[in-house]
Amino acid sequence: MLDKFITPIIKPLLTPVVMLMHKRGITADQLTVVGFLVGLLAVPLLAFEMWYGALVAIALNRILDGLDGALARYANQSSSAGGFLDITLDFLFYAAIPLGFILANPEQNAIAGSLLLATFIGTGSSFLAFAIAAEKFKLEKPQFKYKSFYYLNGLTEGTETIALFIAFCIWPQHFAIMASIFAIACGITIFTRIHGGYHTLKQQEADANKAAENMPSSANSEVIND
């Protein structure tokens, strides 16, 4: 929900760093992989209740995630392969953080963490499934034109998720309640994405079928007029 407001603010701040990285020969895909590996360090740190160390790893992951896309665009390296790598590793990172809290305190966090992971699957699958169909119909990307595929909006997006992870690390004793509340918000996102995505695609299919039906008649009229 907040991504469309936060992204335009952060994007200009990354430009100087991106220019320096490009001069050093660093590629966007390299940043994506390094950022993912740094983010995974949060899991053992969380498991051993090193909350602020995990917070640093999470923050670095998100900074590198912002830099990789900016670098790809600056260096004209944007590609479907890079977009695929980025979003796949992002979702793996998102799933890893609740796992770290579950490992830290299974008795207190297991149920809420599992519920959060289940709703993450729902938000992720609805997001990616719509992106595939949107590519088929060549839908425009009004808010994220620079992305490699269509971003379907929702109540819980990247900005909200990172804010949640930060809150987890600052107040780990309240993980269960925060995870449960966010899982409900994810449930709302899942519903709105399925409802909105389904009806959007139904309309696109209807428009495509109507256009296909009209094409032969237009062609015939042109032949008669000739």
PDB file of C-alpha atoms in Angstrom:
ATOM      1  CA  MET A   1       0.000   0.000   0.000  1.00  0.00           C
ATOM      2  CA  LEU A   2       2.857   2.403   0.841  1.00  0.00           C
ATOM      3  CA  ASP A   3       5.296   1.268  -1.871  1.00  0.00           C
ATOM      4  CA  LYS A   4       3.994   3.763  -4.427  1.00  0.00           C
ATOM      5  CA  PHE A   5       4.703   6.633  -2.009  1.00  0.00           C
ATOM      6  CA  ILE A   6       8.009   5.446  -0.551  1.00  0.00           C
ATOM      7  CA  THR A   7       9.701   4.372  -3.807  1.00  0.00           C
ATOM      8  CA  PRO A   8       9.803   7.863  -5.442  1.00  0.00           C
ATOM      9  CA  ILE A   9      11.404   9.261  -2.261  1.00  0.00           C
ATOM     10  CA  ILE A  10      14.097   6.605  -1.954  1.00  0.00           C
ATOM     11  CA  LYS A  11      14.971   6.322  -5.643  1.00  0.00           C
ATOM     12  CA  PRO A  12      16.892   9.654  -5.971  1.00  0.00           C
ATOM     13  CA  LEU A  13      18.869   8.911  -2.796  1.00  0.00           C
ATOM     14  CA  LEU A  14      20.334   5.781  -4.379  1.00  0.00           C
ATOM     15  CA  THR A  15      21.674   7.488  -7.502  1.00  0.00           C
ATOM     16  CA  PRO A  16      25.153   8.466  -6.209  1.00  0.00           C
ATOM     17  CA  VAL A  17      25.809   4.969  -4.851  1.00  0.00           C
ATOM     18  CA  VAL A  18      24.532   3.386  -8.054  1.00  0.00           C
ATOM     19  CA  MET A  19      26.858   5.524 -10.169  1.00  0.00           C
ATOM     20  CA  LEU A  20      29.845   4.492  -8.029  1.00  0.00           C
ATOM     21  CA  MET A  21      28.957   0.806  -8.255  1.00  0.00           C
ATOM     22  CA  HIS A  22      28.575   1.024 -12.012  1.00  0.00           C
ATOM     23  CA  LYS A  23      32.048   2.543 -12.288  1.00  0.00           C
ATOM     24  CA  ARG A  24      33.434  -0.343 -10.226  1.00  0.00           C
ATOM     25  CA  GLY A  25      31.930  -2.892 -12.612  1.00  0.00           C
ATOM     26  CA  ILE A  26      29.392  -4.288 -10.136  1.00  0.00           C
ATOM     27  CA  THR A  27      26.309  -5.814 -11.765  1.00  0.00           C
ATOM     28  CA  ALA A  28      22.706  -5.780 -10.575  1.00  0.00           C
ATOM     29  CA  ASP A  29      22.529  -9.578 -10.393  1.00  0.00           C
ATOM     30  CA  GLN A  30      25.624  -9.651  -8.177  1.00  0.00           C
ATOM     31  CA  LEU A  31      23.955  -7.207  -5.789  1.00  0.00           C
ATOM     32  CA  THR A  32      20.791  -9.328  -5.762  1.00  0.00           C
ATOM     33  CA  VAL A  33      22.658 -12.473  -4.732  1.00  0.00           C
ATOM     34  CA  VAL A  34      24.851 -10.718  -2.152  1.00  0.00           C
ATOM     35  CA  GLY A  35      21.819  -8.988  -0.665  1.00  0.00           C
ATOM     36  CA  PHE A  36      20.010 -12.304  -0.361  1.00  0.00           C
ATOM     37  CA  LEU A  37      22.950 -13.983   1.379  1.00  0.00           C
ATOM     38  CA  VAL A  38      23.284 -11.063   3.790  1.00  0.00           C
ATOM     39  CA  GLY A  39      19.564 -11.280   4.524  1.00  0.00           C
ATOM     40  CA  LEU A  40      19.823 -14.990   5.283  1.00  0.00           C
ATOM     41  CA  LEU A  41      22.320 -14.188   8.045  1.00  0.00           C
ATOM     42  CA  ALA A  42      19.334 -12.873   9.986  1.00  0.00           C
ATOM     43  CA  VAL A  43      17.970 -16.407  10.461  1.00  0.00           C
ATOM     44  CA  PRO A  44      20.729 -17.774  12.764  1.00  0.00           C
ATOM     45  CA  LEU A  45      20.969 -14.386  14.461  1.00  0.00           C
ATOM     46  CA  LEU A  46      17.256 -14.515  15.240  1.00  0.00           C
ATOM     47  CA  ALA A  47      17.456 -18.143  16.323  1.00  0.00           C
ATOM     48  CA  PHE A  48      20.084 -17.163  18.913  1.00  0.00           C
ATOM     49  CA  GLU A  49      18.059 -14.087  19.896  1.00  0.00           C
ATOM     50  CA  MET A  50      20.605 -11.586  18.587  1.00  0.00           C
ATOM     51  CA  TRP A  51      17.846  -9.194  17.658  1.00  0.00           C
ATOM     52  CA  TYR A  52      19.815  -6.105  16.680  1.00  0.00           C
ATOM     53  CA  GLY A  53      22.340  -8.087  14.687  1.00  0.00           C
ATOM     54  CA  ALA A  54      19.410  -9.547  12.748  1.00  0.00           C
ATOM     55  CA  LEU A  55      17.983  -6.059  12.308  1.00  0.00           C
ATOM     56  CA  VAL A  56      21.243  -4.929  10.673  1.00  0.00           C
ATOM     57  CA  ALA A  57      21.178  -7.925   8.311  1.00  0.00           C
ATOM     58  CA  ILE A  58      17.555  -7.193   7.370  1.00  0.00           C
ATOM     59  CA  ALA A  59      18.298  -3.503   6.769  1.00  0.00           C
ATOM     60  CA  LEU A  60      21.326  -4.302   4.596  1.00  0.00           C
ATOM     61  CA  ASN A  61      19.267  -6.775   2.578  1.00  0.00           C
ATOM     62  CA  ARG A  62      16.644  -4.131   1.861  1.00  0.00           C
ATOM     63  CA  ILE A  63      19.232  -1.497   0.953  1.00  0.00           C
ATOM     64  CA  LEU A  64      20.918  -3.857  -1.494  1.00  0.00           C
ATOM     65  CA  ASP A  65      17.521  -4.858  -2.873  1.00  0.00           C
ATOM     66  CA  GLY A  66      16.806  -1.225  -3.654  1.00  0.00           C
ATOM     67  CA  LEU A  67      20.220  -0.739  -5.200  1.00  0.00           C
ATOM     68  CA  ASP A  68      20.086  -3.738  -7.541  1.00  0.00           C
ATOM     69  CA  GLY A  69      17.047  -2.510  -9.436  1.00  0.00           C
ATOM     70  CA  ALA A  70      18.350   1.048  -9.566  1.00  0.00           C
ATOM     71  CA  LEU A  71      21.700  -0.190 -10.862  1.00  0.00           C
ATOM     72  CA  ALA A  72      20.038  -2.354 -13.509  1.00  0.00           C
ATOM     73  CA  ARG A  73      18.095   0.632 -14.829  1.00  0.00           C
ATOM     74  CA  TYR A  74      21.073   2.996 -14.676  1.00  0.00           C
ATOM     75  CA  ALA A  75      23.331   0.561 -16.554  1.00  0.00           C
ATOM     76  CA  ASN A  76      20.575  -0.521 -18.971  1.00  0.00           C
ATOM     77  CA  GLN A  77      20.874  -4.059 -17.607  1.00  0.00           C
ATOM     78  CA  SER A  78      17.193  -4.575 -16.818  1.00  0.00           C
ATOM     79  CA  SER A  79      16.067  -8.019 -17.917  1.00  0.00           C
ATOM     80  CA  SER A  80      13.407 -10.636 -17.300  1.00  0.00           C
ATOM     81  CA  ALA A  81      16.103 -12.945 -15.921  1.00  0.00           C
ATOM     82  CA  GLY A  82      17.196 -10.304 -13.410  1.00  0.00           C
ATOM     83  CA  GLY A  83      13.608  -9.580 -12.418  1.00  0.00           C
ATOM     84  CA  PHE A  84      12.969 -13.288 -11.922  1.00  0.00           C
ATOM     85  CA  LEU A  85      16.073 -13.682  -9.745  1.00  0.00           C
ATOM     86  CA  ASP A  86      15.209 -10.615  -7.694  1.00  0.00           C
ATOM     87  CA  ILE A  87      11.603 -11.480  -6.904  1.00  0.00           C
ATOM     88  CA  THR A  88      12.369 -15.149  -6.197  1.00  0.00           C
ATOM     89  CA  LEU A  89      15.100 -14.330  -3.692  1.00  0.00           C
ATOM     90  CA  ASP A  90      12.928 -11.593  -2.171  1.00  0.00           C
ATOM     91  CA  PHE A  91      10.154 -14.042  -1.363  1.00  0.00           C
ATOM     92  CA  LEU A  92      12.622 -16.545   0.064  1.00  0.00           C
ATOM     93  CA  PHE A  93      13.999 -13.782   2.294  1.00  0.00           C
ATOM     94  CA  TYR A  94      10.500 -12.776   3.417  1.00  0.00           C
ATOM     95  CA  ALA A  95       9.782 -16.386   4.407  1.00  0.00           C
ATOM     96  CA  ALA A  96      13.106 -16.788   6.223  1.00  0.00           C
ATOM     97  CA  ILE A  97      12.502 -14.036   8.787  1.00  0.00           C
ATOM     98  CA  PRO A  98       9.403 -15.565  10.462  1.00  0.00           C
ATOM     99  CA  LEU A  99      11.270 -18.880  10.459  1.00  0.00           C
ATOM    100  CA  GLY A 100      14.054 -17.270  12.489  1.00  0.00           C
ATOM    101  CA  PHE A 101      11.582 -16.141  15.146  1.00  0.00           C
ATOM    102  CA  ILE A 102       9.967 -19.573  15.237  1.00  0.00           C
ATOM    103  CA  LEU A 103      13.383 -21.134  15.861  1.00  0.00           C
ATOM    104  CA  ALA A 104      14.068 -18.600  18.615  1.00  0.00           C
ATOM    105  CA  ASN A 105      10.973 -19.554  20.615  1.00  0.00           C
ATOM    106  CA  PRO A 106       8.922 -22.400  19.097  1.00  0.00           C
ATOM    107  CA  GLU A 107       6.431 -22.590  21.969  1.00  0.00           C
ATOM    108  CA  GLN A 108       5.487 -18.929  21.776  1.00  0.00           C
ATOM    109  CA  ASN A 109       5.990 -18.176  18.085  1.00  0.00           C
ATOM    110  CA  ALA A 110       5.274 -21.357  16.117  1.00  0.00           C
ATOM    111  CA  ILE A 111       1.533 -20.925  15.535  1.00  0.00           C
ATOM    112  CA  ALA A 112       1.626 -17.202  14.734  1.00  0.00           C
ATOM    113  CA  GLY A 113       4.749 -17.644  12.605  1.00  0.00           C
ATOM    114  CA  SER A 114       3.193 -20.502  10.662  1.00  0.00           C
ATOM    115  CA  LEU A 115       0.034 -18.466  10.088  1.00  0.00           C
ATOM    116  CA  LEU A 116       2.138 -15.580   8.792  1.00  0.00           C
ATOM    117  CA  LEU A 117       4.076 -17.878   6.459  1.00  0.00           C
ATOM    118  CA  ALA A 118       0.819 -19.321   5.109  1.00  0.00           C
ATOM    119  CA  THR A 119      -0.532 -15.859   4.302  1.00  0.00           C
ATOM    120  CA  PHE A 120       2.817 -14.899   2.750  1.00  0.00           C
ATOM    121  CA  ILE A 121       2.260 -17.781   0.328  1.00  0.00           C
ATOM    122  CA  GLY A 122      -1.160 -16.341  -0.495  1.00  0.00           C
ATOM    123  CA  THR A 123       0.047 -12.801  -1.089  1.00  0.00           C
ATOM    124  CA  GLY A 124       3.038 -14.002  -3.097  1.00  0.00           C
ATOM    125  CA  SER A 125       1.136 -16.454  -5.289  1.00  0.00           C
ATOM    126  CA  SER A 126      -1.684 -13.993  -6.052  1.00  0.00           C
ATOM    127  CA  PHE A 127       0.899 -11.331  -6.869  1.00  0.00           C
ATOM    128  CA  LEU A 128       2.917 -13.515  -9.239  1.00  0.00           C
ATOM    129  CA  ALA A 129      -0.045 -15.305 -10.819  1.00  0.00           C
ATOM    130  CA  PHE A 130      -1.594 -11.982 -11.815  1.00  0.00           C
ATOM    131  CA  ALA A 131       1.749 -10.762 -13.170  1.00  0.00           C
ATOM    132  CA  ILE A 132       1.837 -13.747 -15.548  1.00  0.00           C
ATOM    133  CA  ALA A 133      -1.666 -13.029 -16.848  1.00  0.00           C
ATOM    134  CA  ALA A 134      -0.980  -9.291 -17.025  1.00  0.00           C
ATOM    135  CA  GLU A 135       1.971 -10.000 -19.310  1.00  0.00           C
ATOM    136  CA  LYS A 136      -0.308 -12.017 -21.606  1.00  0.00           C
ATOM    137  CA  PHE A 137      -2.705  -9.094 -22.000  1.00  0.00           C
ATOM    138  CA  LYS A 138       0.105  -6.497 -22.049  1.00  0.00           C
ATOM    139  CA  LEU A 139      -1.457  -4.548 -19.193  1.00  0.00           C
ATOM    140  CA  GLU A 140       0.185  -1.223 -18.437  1.00  0.00           C
ATOM    141  CA  LYS A 141       2.105  -0.755 -15.180  1.00  0.00           C
ATOM    142  CA  PRO A 142       0.829   2.674 -14.096  1.00  0.00           C
ATOM    143  CA  GLN A 143       2.660   2.948 -10.761  1.00  0.00           C
ATOM    144  CA  PHE A 144       5.813   0.904 -11.368  1.00  0.00           C
ATOM    145  CA  LYS A 145       6.628   1.348 -15.054  1.00  0.00           C
ATOM    146  CA  TYR A 146      10.305   0.563 -14.439  1.00  0.00           C
ATOM    147  CA  LYS A 147       9.598  -2.895 -13.001  1.00  0.00           C
ATOM    148  CA  SER A 148      10.162  -5.989 -15.130  1.00  0.00           C
ATOM    149  CA  PHE A 149       6.612  -7.219 -14.533  1.00  0.00           C
ATOM    150  CA  TYR A 150       3.211  -6.039 -13.296  1.00  0.00           C
ATOM    151  CA  TYR A 151       2.932  -5.125  -9.589  1.00  0.00           C
ATOM    152  CA  LEU A 152      -0.559  -5.800  -8.217  1.00  0.00           C
ATOM    153  CA  ASN A 153      -1.249  -3.493  -5.276  1.00  0.00           C
ATOM    154  CA  GLY A 154      -2.413  -4.661  -1.871  1.00  0.00           C
ATOM    155  CA  LEU A 155      -2.794  -3.680   1.776  1.00  0.00           C
ATOM    156  CA  THR A 156       0.473  -5.432   2.678  1.00  0.00           C
ATOM    157  CA  GLU A 157       3.374  -4.784   0.306  1.00  0.00           C
ATOM    158  CA  GLY A 158       7.148  -4.561   0.663  1.00  0.00           C
ATOM    159  CA  THR A 159       7.224  -1.382   2.775  1.00  0.00           C
ATOM    160  CA  GLU A 160       4.722  -2.713   5.301  1.00  0.00           C
ATOM    161  CA  THR A 161       6.500  -6.061   5.497  1.00  0.00           C
ATOM    162  CA  ILE A 162       9.895  -4.493   6.213  1.00  0.00           C
ATOM    163  CA  ALA A 163       8.349  -2.218   8.847  1.00  0.00           C
ATOM    164  CA  LEU A 164       6.933  -5.373  10.442  1.00  0.00           C
ATOM    165  CA  PHE A 165      10.320  -7.116  10.422  1.00  0.00           C
ATOM    166  CA  ILE A 166      11.917  -4.096  12.079  1.00  0.00           C
ATOM    167  CA  ALA A 167       9.193  -4.099  14.747  1.00  0.00           C
ATOM    168  CA  PHE A 168       9.791  -7.823  15.299  1.00  0.00           C
ATOM    169  CA  CYS A 169      13.459  -7.163  16.050  1.00  0.00           C
ATOM    170  CA  ILE A 170      12.767  -4.206  18.353  1.00  0.00           C
ATOM    171  CA  TRP A 171       9.963  -5.914  20.273  1.00  0.00           C
ATOM    172  CA  PRO A 172      10.594  -9.670  19.831  1.00  0.00           C
ATOM    173  CA  GLN A 173       8.495 -10.490  22.890  1.00  0.00           C
ATOM    174  CA  HIS A 174       5.433  -9.309  20.944  1.00  0.00           C
ATOM    175  CA  PHE A 175       6.164 -11.321  17.805  1.00  0.00           C
ATOM    176  CA  ALA A 176       3.094 -13.545  18.160  1.00  0.00           C
ATOM    177  CA  ILE A 177       0.559 -10.741  18.372  1.00  0.00           C
ATOM    178  CA  MET A 178       2.186  -8.628  15.645  1.00  0.00           C
ATOM    179  CA  ALA A 179       2.508 -11.633  13.321  1.00  0.00           C
ATOM    180  CA  SER A 180      -1.133 -12.552  13.887  1.00  0.00           C
ATOM    181  CA  ILE A 181      -2.363  -9.026  13.149  1.00  0.00           C
ATOM    182  CA  PHE A 182      -0.236  -8.794  10.024  1.00  0.00           C
ATOM    183  CA  ALA A 183      -1.466 -12.211   8.887  1.00  0.00           C
ATOM    184  CA  ILE A 184      -5.015 -10.847   9.032  1.00  0.00           C
ATOM    185  CA  ALA A 185      -3.925  -7.860   6.943  1.00  0.00           C
ATOM    186  CA  CYS A 186      -2.302 -10.270   4.478  1.00  0.00           C
ATOM    187  CA  GLY A 187      -5.594 -12.157   4.338  1.00  0.00           C
ATOM    188  CA  ILE A 188      -7.329  -8.941   3.294  1.00  0.00           C
ATOM    189  CA  THR A 189      -4.670  -8.414   0.630  1.00  0.00           C
ATOM    190  CA  ILE A 190      -5.188 -11.957  -0.665  1.00  0.00           C
ATOM    191  CA  PHE A 191      -8.939 -11.431  -0.921  1.00  0.00           C
ATOM    192  CA  THR A 192      -8.700  -8.061  -2.679  1.00  0.00           C
ATOM    193  CA  ARG A 193      -6.057  -9.334  -5.103  1.00  0.00           C
ATOM    194  CA  ILE A 194      -8.045 -12.443  -6.008  1.00  0.00           C
ATOM    195  CA  HIS A 195     -11.297 -10.490  -6.340  1.00  0.00           C
ATOM    196  CA  GLY A 196      -9.814  -7.566  -8.250  1.00  0.00           C
ATOM    197  CA  GLY A 197      -7.440  -9.680 -10.319  1.00  0.00           C
ATOM    198  CA  TYR A 198     -10.121 -12.160 -11.327  1.00  0.00           C
ATOM    199  CA  HIS A 199     -12.589  -9.513 -12.497  1.00  0.00           C
ATOM    200  CA  THR A 200      -9.863  -7.514 -14.246  1.00  0.00           C
ATOM    201  CA  LEU A 201      -8.747 -10.552 -16.215  1.00  0.00           C
ATOM    202  CA  LYS A 202     -12.335 -11.570 -16.996  1.00  0.00           C
ATOM    203  CA  GLN A 203     -12.887  -8.123 -18.493  1.00  0.00           C
ATOM    204  CA  GLN A 204      -9.650  -8.363 -20.460  1.00  0.00           C
ATOM    205  CA  GLU A 205     -10.714 -11.745 -21.852  1.00  0.00           C
ATOM    206  CA  ALA A 206     -14.152 -10.404 -22.762  1.00  0.00           C
ATOM    207  CA  ASP A 207     -12.596  -7.415 -24.537  1.00  0.00           C
ATOM    208  CA  ALA A 208     -10.154  -9.679 -26.384  1.00  0.00           C
ATOM    209  CA  ASN A 209     -12.950 -12.027 -27.507  1.00  0.00           C
ATOM    210  CA  LYS A 210     -15.077  -9.100 -28.648  1.00  0.00           C
ATOM    211  CA  ALA A 211     -12.182  -7.707 -30.656  1.00  0.00           C
ATOM    212  CA  ALA A 212     -11.574 -11.112 -32.240  1.00  0.00           C
ATOM    213  CA  GLU A 213     -15.254 -11.420 -33.215  1.00  0.00           C
ATOM    214  CA  ASN A 214     -15.252  -7.990 -34.838  1.00  0.00           C
ATOM    215  CA  MET A 215     -12.145  -8.541 -36.915  1.00  0.00           C
ATOM    216  CA  PRO A 216     -13.656 -10.867 -39.579  1.00  0.00           C
ATOM    217  CA  SER A 217     -16.637  -8.594 -40.185  1.00  0.00           C
ATOM    218  CA  SER A 218     -14.353  -5.602 -40.674  1.00  0.00           C
ATOM    219  CA  ALA A 219     -12.219  -7.541 -43.073  1.00  0.00           C
ATOM    220  CA  ASN A 220     -15.280  -8.637 -45.065  1.00  0.00           C
ATOM    221  CA  SER A 221     -16.620  -5.099 -45.361  1.00  0.00           C
ATOM    222  CA  GLU A 222     -13.265  -3.937 -46.705  1.00  0.00           C
ATOM    223  CA  VAL A 223     -13.355  -6.666 -49.342  1.00  0.00           C
ATOM    224  CA  ILE A 224     -16.905  -5.643 -50.420  1.00  0.00           C
ATOM    225  CA  ASN A 225     -15.996  -1.977 -50.621  1.00  0.00           C
ATOM    226  CA  ASP A 226     -13.001  -2.826 -52.822  1.00  0.00           C
TER     227      ASP A 226
END
